PDB file of C-alpha atoms in Angstrom:
ATOM      1  CA  GLU T 836     -73.961 143.678  10.182  1.00 70.00           C
ATOM      2  CA  ALA T 837     -71.462 146.188   9.786  1.00 79.00           C
ATOM      3  CA  GLU T 838     -67.940 145.526   9.438  1.00 92.00           C
ATOM      4  CA  VAL T 839     -64.403 147.067   9.336  1.00 96.00           C
ATOM      5  CA  ALA T 840     -63.086 146.312   6.063  1.00 96.00           C
ATOM      6  CA  GLN T 841     -59.267 146.167   5.359  1.00 97.00           C
ATOM      7  CA  SER T 842     -57.249 145.695   2.336  1.00 97.00           C
ATOM      8  CA  PRO T 843     -55.063 143.945   1.230  1.00 97.00           C
ATOM      9  CA  ARG T 844     -55.558 140.890   3.321  1.00 95.00           C
ATOM     10  CA  TYR T 845     -51.898 139.684   2.493  1.00 96.00           C
ATOM     11  CA  LYS T 846     -48.920 141.650   1.197  1.00 97.00           C
ATOM     12  CA  ILE T 847     -45.551 140.568   0.319  1.00 97.00           C
ATOM     13  CA  THR T 848     -42.929 143.224  -0.245  1.00 97.00           C
ATOM     14  CA  GLU T 849     -39.145 143.383  -0.420  1.00 97.00           C
ATOM     15  CA  LYS T 850     -37.027 145.209   1.995  1.00 96.00           C
ATOM     16  CA  SER T 851     -36.860 149.028   1.022  1.00 96.00           C
ATOM     17  CA  GLN T 852     -40.016 149.012  -0.845  1.00 97.00           C
ATOM     18  CA  ALA T 853     -43.097 151.101  -0.019  1.00 97.00           C
ATOM     19  CA  VAL T 854     -46.191 149.667   1.115  1.00 98.00           C
ATOM     20  CA  ALA T 855     -49.663 150.788   2.156  1.00 98.00           C
ATOM     21  CA  PHE T 856     -52.714 149.298   3.917  1.00 97.00           C
ATOM     22  CA  TRP T 857     -56.350 150.799   3.708  1.00 97.00           C
ATOM     23  CA  CYS T 858     -59.194 150.643   6.230  1.00 98.00           C
ATOM     24  CA  ASP T 859     -62.867 151.599   6.004  1.00 97.00           C
ATOM     25  CA  PRO T 860     -64.397 151.598   9.495  1.00 96.00           C
ATOM     26  CA  ILE T 861     -67.813 150.912  10.500  1.00 95.00           C
ATOM     27  CA  SER T 862     -70.220 153.940   9.462  1.00 93.00           C
ATOM     28  CA  GLY T 863     -70.766 156.493  12.257  1.00 90.00           C
ATOM     29  CA  HIS T 864     -67.446 155.375  14.169  1.00 92.00           C
ATOM     30  CA  ALA T 865     -65.520 158.451  14.656  1.00 90.00           C
ATOM     31  CA  THR T 866     -62.518 156.744  16.286  1.00 91.00           C
ATOM     32  CA  LEU T 867     -60.267 154.753  14.381  1.00 94.00           C
ATOM     33  CA  TYR T 868     -57.046 152.780  15.517  1.00 94.00           C
ATOM     34  CA  TRP T 869     -54.225 151.163  13.721  1.00 96.00           C
ATOM     35  CA  TYR T 870     -52.516 148.271  15.591  1.00 96.00           C
ATOM     36  CA  ARG T 871     -49.569 146.066  14.691  1.00 97.00           C
ATOM     37  CA  GLN T 872     -49.662 142.310  15.954  1.00 96.00           C
ATOM     38  CA  ILE T 873     -46.269 140.512  15.802  1.00 95.00           C
ATOM     39  CA  LEU T 874     -46.638 136.777  15.937  1.00 91.00           C
ATOM     40  CA  GLY T 875     -47.494 135.426  19.324  1.00 89.00           C
ATOM     41  CA  GLN T 876     -48.072 138.786  20.988  1.00 93.00           C
ATOM     42  CA  GLY T 877     -50.936 141.063  21.654  1.00 94.00           C
ATOM     43  CA  PRO T 878     -51.913 144.011  19.339  1.00 95.00           C
ATOM     44  CA  GLU T 879     -50.065 147.454  20.009  1.00 94.00           C
ATOM     45  CA  LEU T 880     -51.292 150.596  19.081  1.00 92.00           C
ATOM     46  CA  LEU T 881     -49.721 152.505  16.428  1.00 95.00           C
ATOM     47  CA  VAL T 882     -51.834 155.404  15.917  1.00 94.00           C
ATOM     48  CA  GLN T 883     -55.297 156.557  17.027  1.00 92.00           C
ATOM     49  CA  PHE T 884     -57.638 159.002  15.187  1.00 92.00           C
ATOM     50  CA  GLN T 885     -60.565 160.991  16.210  1.00 90.00           C
ATOM     51  CA  ASP T 886     -62.353 161.862  12.961  1.00 91.00           C
ATOM     52  CA  GLU T 887     -59.639 163.269  10.970  1.00 93.00           C
ATOM     53  CA  SER T 888     -57.267 164.213  13.722  1.00 91.00           C
ATOM     54  CA  VAL T 889     -54.397 162.251  15.300  1.00 91.00           C
ATOM     55  CA  VAL T 890     -55.213 161.781  18.763  1.00 87.00           C
ATOM     56  CA  ASP T 891     -51.954 159.644  19.476  1.00 88.00           C
ATOM     57  CA  ASP T 892     -49.248 158.656  17.454  1.00 91.00           C
ATOM     58  CA  SER T 893     -46.406 158.358  20.080  1.00 89.00           C
ATOM     59  CA  GLN T 894     -45.715 154.687  19.086  1.00 90.00           C
ATOM     60  CA  LEU T 895     -45.496 155.055  15.477  1.00 94.00           C
ATOM     61  CA  PRO T 896     -42.242 154.898  14.131  1.00 93.00           C
ATOM     62  CA  LYS T 897     -42.283 158.311  12.229  1.00 92.00           C
ATOM     63  CA  ASP T 898     -39.164 157.891  10.293  1.00 95.00           C
ATOM     64  CA  ARG T 899     -40.763 155.326   8.072  1.00 97.00           C
ATOM     65  CA  PHE T 900     -44.436 154.976   9.044  1.00 97.00           C
ATOM     66  CA  SER T 901     -47.275 157.553   8.275  1.00 97.00           C
ATOM     67  CA  ALA T 902     -50.932 157.441   8.639  1.00 97.00           C
ATOM     68  CA  GLU T 903     -53.923 159.581   7.440  1.00 96.00           C
ATOM     69  CA  ARG T 904     -57.714 159.868   7.637  1.00 95.00           C
ATOM     70  CA  LEU T 905     -58.137 163.103   5.514  1.00 86.00           C
ATOM     71  CA  LYS T 906     -61.783 163.157   5.417  1.00 89.00           C
ATOM     72  CA  GLY T 907     -62.363 161.530   8.603  1.00 86.00           C
ATOM     73  CA  VAL T 908     -63.768 158.089   7.207  1.00 93.00           C
ATOM     74  CA  ASP T 909     -61.418 155.769   5.678  1.00 96.00           C
ATOM     75  CA  SER T 910     -57.530 155.603   6.581  1.00 98.00           C
ATOM     76  CA  THR T 911     -54.305 154.541   4.952  1.00 98.00           C
ATOM     77  CA  LEU T 912     -51.125 153.398   6.850  1.00 98.00           C
ATOM     78  CA  LYS T 913     -47.976 153.606   4.897  1.00 98.00           C
ATOM     79  CA  ILE T 914     -44.557 152.191   5.377  1.00 98.00           C
ATOM     80  CA  GLN T 915     -41.520 153.413   3.586  1.00 97.00           C
ATOM     81  CA  PRO T 916     -39.052 151.980   3.350  1.00 97.00           C
ATOM     82  CA  ALA T 917     -40.134 148.616   4.785  1.00 97.00           C
ATOM     83  CA  GLU T 918     -37.900 146.578   7.003  1.00 97.00           C
ATOM     84  CA  LEU T 919     -37.615 143.126   7.801  1.00 96.00           C
ATOM     85  CA  GLY T 920     -38.832 143.678  11.331  1.00 96.00           C
ATOM     86  CA  ASP T 921     -42.096 145.068   9.920  1.00 97.00           C
ATOM     87  CA  SER T 922     -43.468 141.714   9.326  1.00 97.00           C
ATOM     88  CA  ALA T 923     -46.608 141.445  11.314  1.00 97.00           C
ATOM     89  CA  MET T 924     -50.477 141.671  11.072  1.00 97.00           C
ATOM     90  CA  TYR T 925     -51.709 145.145  10.870  1.00 97.00           C
ATOM     91  CA  LEU T 926     -55.319 145.533  12.285  1.00 96.00           C
ATOM     92  CA  CYS T 927     -57.475 148.352  12.112  1.00 97.00           C
ATOM     93  CA  ALA T 928     -60.053 148.947  14.546  1.00 95.00           C
ATOM     94  CA  SER T 929     -63.104 151.540  14.928  1.00 93.00           C
ATOM     95  CA  SER T 930     -65.352 152.576  17.754  1.00 90.00           C
ATOM     96  CA  LEU T 931     -67.907 155.388  18.452  1.00 85.00           C
ATOM     97  CA  ALA T 932     -66.202 158.388  19.713  1.00 76.00           C
ATOM     98  CA  ALA T 933     -64.922 157.885  23.403  1.00 68.00           C
ATOM     99  CA  GLY T 934     -65.282 160.624  25.817  1.00 66.00           C
ATOM    100  CA  GLN T 935     -66.764 162.288  28.872  1.00 61.00           C
ATOM    101  CA  GLY T 936     -65.529 159.167  30.946  1.00 61.00           C
ATOM    102  CA  ARG T 937     -67.020 156.378  28.709  1.00 67.00           C
ATOM    103  CA  THR T 938     -65.067 154.170  26.320  1.00 70.00           C
ATOM    104  CA  TYR T 939     -66.767 151.839  23.663  1.00 77.00           C
ATOM    105  CA  GLU T 940     -65.638 148.506  22.328  1.00 84.00           C
ATOM    106  CA  GLN T 941     -63.352 148.611  19.576  1.00 89.00           C
ATOM    107  CA  TYR T 942     -64.333 146.434  16.446  1.00 92.00           C
ATOM    108  CA  PHE T 943     -61.641 144.940  14.416  1.00 94.00           C
ATOM    109  CA  GLY T 944     -61.097 144.366  10.693  1.00 95.00           C
ATOM    110  CA  PRO T 945     -59.731 141.267   9.255  1.00 94.00           C
ATOM    111  CA  GLY T 946     -56.153 142.717   9.141  1.00 95.00           C
ATOM    112  CA  THR T 947     -53.329 142.741   6.585  1.00 96.00           C
ATOM    113  CA  ARG T 948     -50.561 140.196   7.036  1.00 96.00           C
ATOM    114  CA  LEU T 949     -47.527 141.843   5.954  1.00 98.00           C
ATOM    115  CA  THR T 950     -44.239 139.918   5.090  1.00 97.00           C
ATOM    116  CA  VAL T 951     -41.194 141.753   4.453  1.00 97.00           C
ATOM    117  CA  THR T 952     -38.300 139.558   2.313  1.00 97.00           C
TER     118      THR T 952
ATOM    119  CA  ALA G 322     -48.460 152.520  32.983  1.00 74.00           C
ATOM    120  CA  GLN G 323     -51.243 149.940  32.416  1.00 85.00           C
ATOM    121  CA  LYS G 324     -50.199 146.143  32.110  1.00 93.00           C
ATOM    122  CA  VAL G 325     -52.213 143.049  31.358  1.00 96.00           C
ATOM    123  CA  THR G 326     -50.840 139.799  32.050  1.00 97.00           C
ATOM    124  CA  GLN G 327     -51.943 136.411  30.869  1.00 97.00           C
ATOM    125  CA  ALA G 328     -49.821 133.859  32.463  1.00 95.00           C
ATOM    126  CA  GLN G 329     -51.152 130.956  30.379  1.00 97.00           C
ATOM    127  CA  THR G 330     -49.639 130.808  26.903  1.00 96.00           C
ATOM    128  CA  GLU G 331     -51.268 127.599  25.946  1.00 97.00           C
ATOM    129  CA  ILE G 332     -54.011 125.391  27.206  1.00 97.00           C
ATOM    130  CA  SER G 333     -55.474 122.259  25.694  1.00 97.00           C
ATOM    131  CA  VAL G 334     -58.615 120.736  26.923  1.00 97.00           C
ATOM    132  CA  VAL G 335     -60.839 117.836  25.717  1.00 97.00           C
ATOM    133  CA  GLU G 336     -64.106 118.710  24.383  1.00 97.00           C
ATOM    134  CA  LYS G 337     -66.933 119.291  26.939  1.00 97.00           C
ATOM    135  CA  GLU G 338     -64.400 120.136  29.608  1.00 97.00           C
ATOM    136  CA  ASP G 339     -64.740 123.413  31.469  1.00 97.00           C
ATOM    137  CA  VAL G 340     -61.795 125.930  31.075  1.00 98.00           C
ATOM    138  CA  THR G 341     -60.922 129.268  32.652  1.00 98.00           C
ATOM    139  CA  LEU G 342     -58.406 131.661  31.149  1.00 98.00           C
ATOM    140  CA  ASP G 343     -56.731 134.047  33.625  1.00 98.00           C
ATOM    141  CA  CYS G 344     -56.084 137.586  33.201  1.00 98.00           C
ATOM    142  CA  VAL G 345     -54.387 140.115  35.817  1.00 98.00           C
ATOM    143  CA  TYR G 346     -53.979 143.735  35.129  1.00 97.00           C
ATOM    144  CA  GLU G 347     -52.497 146.736  36.667  1.00 95.00           C
ATOM    145  CA  THR G 348     -53.543 150.283  36.409  1.00 91.00           C
ATOM    146  CA  ARG G 349     -53.182 153.293  38.432  1.00 87.00           C
ATOM    147  CA  ASP G 350     -56.611 154.624  37.460  1.00 85.00           C
ATOM    148  CA  THR G 351     -59.833 154.147  39.513  1.00 85.00           C
ATOM    149  CA  THR G 352     -61.979 154.253  36.394  1.00 85.00           C
ATOM    150  CA  TYR G 353     -61.055 151.759  33.807  1.00 89.00           C
ATOM    151  CA  TYR G 354     -62.498 149.170  31.351  1.00 90.00           C
ATOM    152  CA  LEU G 355     -61.584 145.532  30.703  1.00 93.00           C
ATOM    153  CA  PHE G 356     -62.369 143.439  27.533  1.00 94.00           C
ATOM    154  CA  TRP G 357     -61.858 140.071  26.298  1.00 96.00           C
ATOM    155  CA  TYR G 358     -61.449 139.386  22.481  1.00 96.00           C
ATOM    156  CA  LYS G 359     -61.184 136.034  20.730  1.00 97.00           C
ATOM    157  CA  GLN G 360     -58.733 135.631  17.561  1.00 96.00           C
ATOM    158  CA  PRO G 361     -59.899 132.606  15.557  1.00 93.00           C
ATOM    159  CA  PRO G 362     -57.232 131.233  13.018  1.00 88.00           C
ATOM    160  CA  SER G 363     -58.597 133.624  10.573  1.00 86.00           C
ATOM    161  CA  GLY G 364     -57.154 136.365  12.362  1.00 87.00           C
ATOM    162  CA  GLU G 365     -59.923 138.832  13.001  1.00 88.00           C
ATOM    163  CA  LEU G 366     -60.293 140.011  16.655  1.00 93.00           C
ATOM    164  CA  VAL G 367     -63.918 139.260  17.974  1.00 93.00           C
ATOM    165  CA  PHE G 368     -65.387 141.143  20.779  1.00 92.00           C
ATOM    166  CA  LEU G 369     -66.666 139.085  23.641  1.00 94.00           C
ATOM    167  CA  ILE G 370     -67.220 141.284  26.511  1.00 92.00           C
ATOM    168  CA  ARG G 371     -66.635 145.008  28.116  1.00 90.00           C
ATOM    169  CA  ARG G 372     -66.671 145.473  31.905  1.00 90.00           C
ATOM    170  CA  ASN G 373     -66.219 148.676  33.518  1.00 87.00           C
ATOM    171  CA  SER G 374     -64.352 149.154  37.077  1.00 89.00           C
ATOM    172  CA  PHE G 375     -67.391 150.048  38.889  1.00 87.00           C
ATOM    173  CA  ASP G 376     -69.211 146.875  38.174  1.00 85.00           C
ATOM    174  CA  GLU G 377     -68.003 143.774  39.884  1.00 82.00           C
ATOM    175  CA  GLN G 378     -70.952 141.618  38.981  1.00 83.00           C
ATOM    176  CA  ASN G 379     -70.051 138.493  37.505  1.00 84.00           C
ATOM    177  CA  GLU G 380     -71.588 138.129  33.768  1.00 86.00           C
ATOM    178  CA  ILE G 381     -72.752 134.783  32.061  1.00 87.00           C
ATOM    179  CA  SER G 382     -73.641 134.689  28.338  1.00 88.00           C
ATOM    180  CA  GLY G 383     -74.471 131.274  27.113  1.00 93.00           C
ATOM    181  CA  ARG G 384     -71.380 129.015  27.834  1.00 94.00           C
ATOM    182  CA  TYR G 385     -69.068 131.866  28.633  1.00 95.00           C
ATOM    183  CA  SER G 386     -68.671 133.545  32.061  1.00 94.00           C
ATOM    184  CA  TRP G 387     -66.413 136.157  33.401  1.00 94.00           C
ATOM    185  CA  ASN G 388     -65.431 136.661  36.899  1.00 94.00           C
ATOM    186  CA  PHE G 389     -64.126 140.182  38.072  1.00 94.00           C
ATOM    187  CA  GLN G 390     -62.517 140.602  41.155  1.00 93.00           C
ATOM    188  CA  LYS G 391     -61.240 144.278  41.872  1.00 92.00           C
ATOM    189  CA  SER G 392     -59.457 143.123  45.037  1.00 92.00           C
ATOM    190  CA  THR G 393     -56.996 140.605  43.050  1.00 95.00           C
ATOM    191  CA  SER G 394     -57.294 142.807  39.862  1.00 95.00           C
ATOM    192  CA  SER G 395     -58.321 139.804  37.870  1.00 96.00           C
ATOM    193  CA  PHE G 396     -60.824 139.308  35.097  1.00 96.00           C
ATOM    194  CA  ASN G 397     -60.923 135.741  34.258  1.00 97.00           C
ATOM    195  CA  PHE G 398     -62.890 133.927  31.541  1.00 96.00           C
ATOM    196  CA  THR G 399     -64.415 130.641  31.916  1.00 96.00           C
ATOM    197  CA  ILE G 400     -66.087 128.401  28.948  1.00 97.00           C
ATOM    198  CA  THR G 401     -68.302 125.840  30.048  1.00 96.00           C
ATOM    199  CA  ALA G 402     -68.565 122.414  28.239  1.00 97.00           C
ATOM    200  CA  SER G 403     -65.952 123.695  25.471  1.00 97.00           C
ATOM    201  CA  GLN G 404     -66.182 122.994  21.976  1.00 97.00           C
ATOM    202  CA  VAL G 405     -63.886 122.663  19.093  1.00 96.00           C
ATOM    203  CA  VAL G 406     -65.164 125.789  17.696  1.00 95.00           C
ATOM    204  CA  ASP G 407     -63.864 127.458  20.880  1.00 97.00           C
ATOM    205  CA  SER G 408     -60.196 126.986  19.623  1.00 97.00           C
ATOM    206  CA  ALA G 409     -58.559 130.388  19.338  1.00 97.00           C
ATOM    207  CA  VAL G 410     -56.456 132.646  20.907  1.00 97.00           C
ATOM    208  CA  TYR G 411     -58.177 134.815  23.497  1.00 98.00           C
ATOM    209  CA  PHE G 412     -57.119 138.384  24.349  1.00 98.00           C
ATOM    210  CA  CYS G 413     -57.671 140.322  27.538  1.00 97.00           C
ATOM    211  CA  ALA G 414     -57.304 143.991  27.380  1.00 96.00           C
ATOM    212  CA  LEU G 415     -57.373 147.035  29.618  1.00 93.00           C
ATOM    213  CA  SER G 416     -58.576 150.452  28.568  1.00 89.00           C
ATOM    214  CA  GLU G 417     -57.753 153.468  31.049  1.00 79.00           C
ATOM    215  CA  VAL G 418     -60.202 156.593  30.943  1.00 72.00           C
ATOM    216  CA  TYR G 419     -58.551 159.848  31.316  1.00 63.00           C
ATOM    217  CA  SER G 420     -58.399 163.011  28.947  1.00 53.00           C
ATOM    218  CA  GLY G 421     -55.620 163.796  26.621  1.00 55.00           C
ATOM    219  CA  ALA G 422     -53.713 161.956  24.090  1.00 52.00           C
ATOM    220  CA  GLY G 423     -53.872 158.201  24.215  1.00 52.00           C
ATOM    221  CA  SER G 424     -57.340 158.244  26.001  1.00 62.00           C
ATOM    222  CA  TYR G 425     -59.317 155.011  25.843  1.00 72.00           C
ATOM    223  CA  GLN G 426     -56.446 152.994  24.197  1.00 80.00           C
ATOM    224  CA  LEU G 427     -56.545 149.198  24.812  1.00 88.00           C
ATOM    225  CA  THR G 428     -53.618 147.425  26.361  1.00 92.00           C
ATOM    226  CA  PHE G 429     -53.459 143.876  25.493  1.00 95.00           C
ATOM    227  CA  GLY G 430     -52.162 140.903  27.001  1.00 96.00           C
ATOM    228  CA  LYS G 431     -49.974 138.413  25.033  1.00 96.00           C
ATOM    229  CA  GLY G 432     -53.015 136.061  24.716  1.00 97.00           C
ATOM    230  CA  THR G 433     -53.725 132.382  25.743  1.00 98.00           C
ATOM    231  CA  LYS G 434     -53.823 130.055  22.876  1.00 97.00           C
ATOM    232  CA  LEU G 435     -56.980 127.425  23.604  1.00 98.00           C
ATOM    233  CA  SER G 436     -56.910 124.105  21.914  1.00 97.00           C
ATOM    234  CA  VAL G 437     -60.283 122.221  22.245  1.00 97.00           C
ATOM    235  CA  ILE G 438     -59.468 118.577  21.293  1.00 97.00           C
ATOM    236  CA  PRO G 439     -62.563 116.304  20.006  1.00 95.00           C
TER     237      PRO G 439
END
């Protein structure tokens, strides 16, 4: 069964360091999402891609976060510099291209658990 | 703006008991989708069901069943004869459907942690 791949699974970094997460969506899924999940909360969207284009990054803290999906397949989310409040689970999800009044279920990867010390 | 409320933070049941997880949503749209996801301790969110706003038929899948009531903006989830493997955090989510930036995004509730005691 096709899965969304993410790496690393766990990351510990010091405050002010740079950190990057990688996501490989299910083959054929044009839409890719990055979510942040703080402990005890539901996931919150950071950025949404349709192929290589950003559809929505209104919730992405652009002073320190960046995301790219250069070839419309895999994606990288970067934080520089990391802050203590960035400690969370970072989840990647993918779905078929939504449109024309239809939406499709999002399939999630295992996530990257980030701890900033 | 859309909102999803899961009022039950934690529920504990004894194995084989039935349990219902509540979900109430708010949206201005007439067309939307509702979802349930399961998050076991491993952390990965597992898709359980998608329901569109025009389909109010209840659905049953094995021990799982869902009750969608537009009149009360609720989409409740029932597990019959619960098992230890059902222990997880369950999230209800809403996706509005419109054109433009932010389309089809999921808005999640805060989740309900279910513990099934053997």
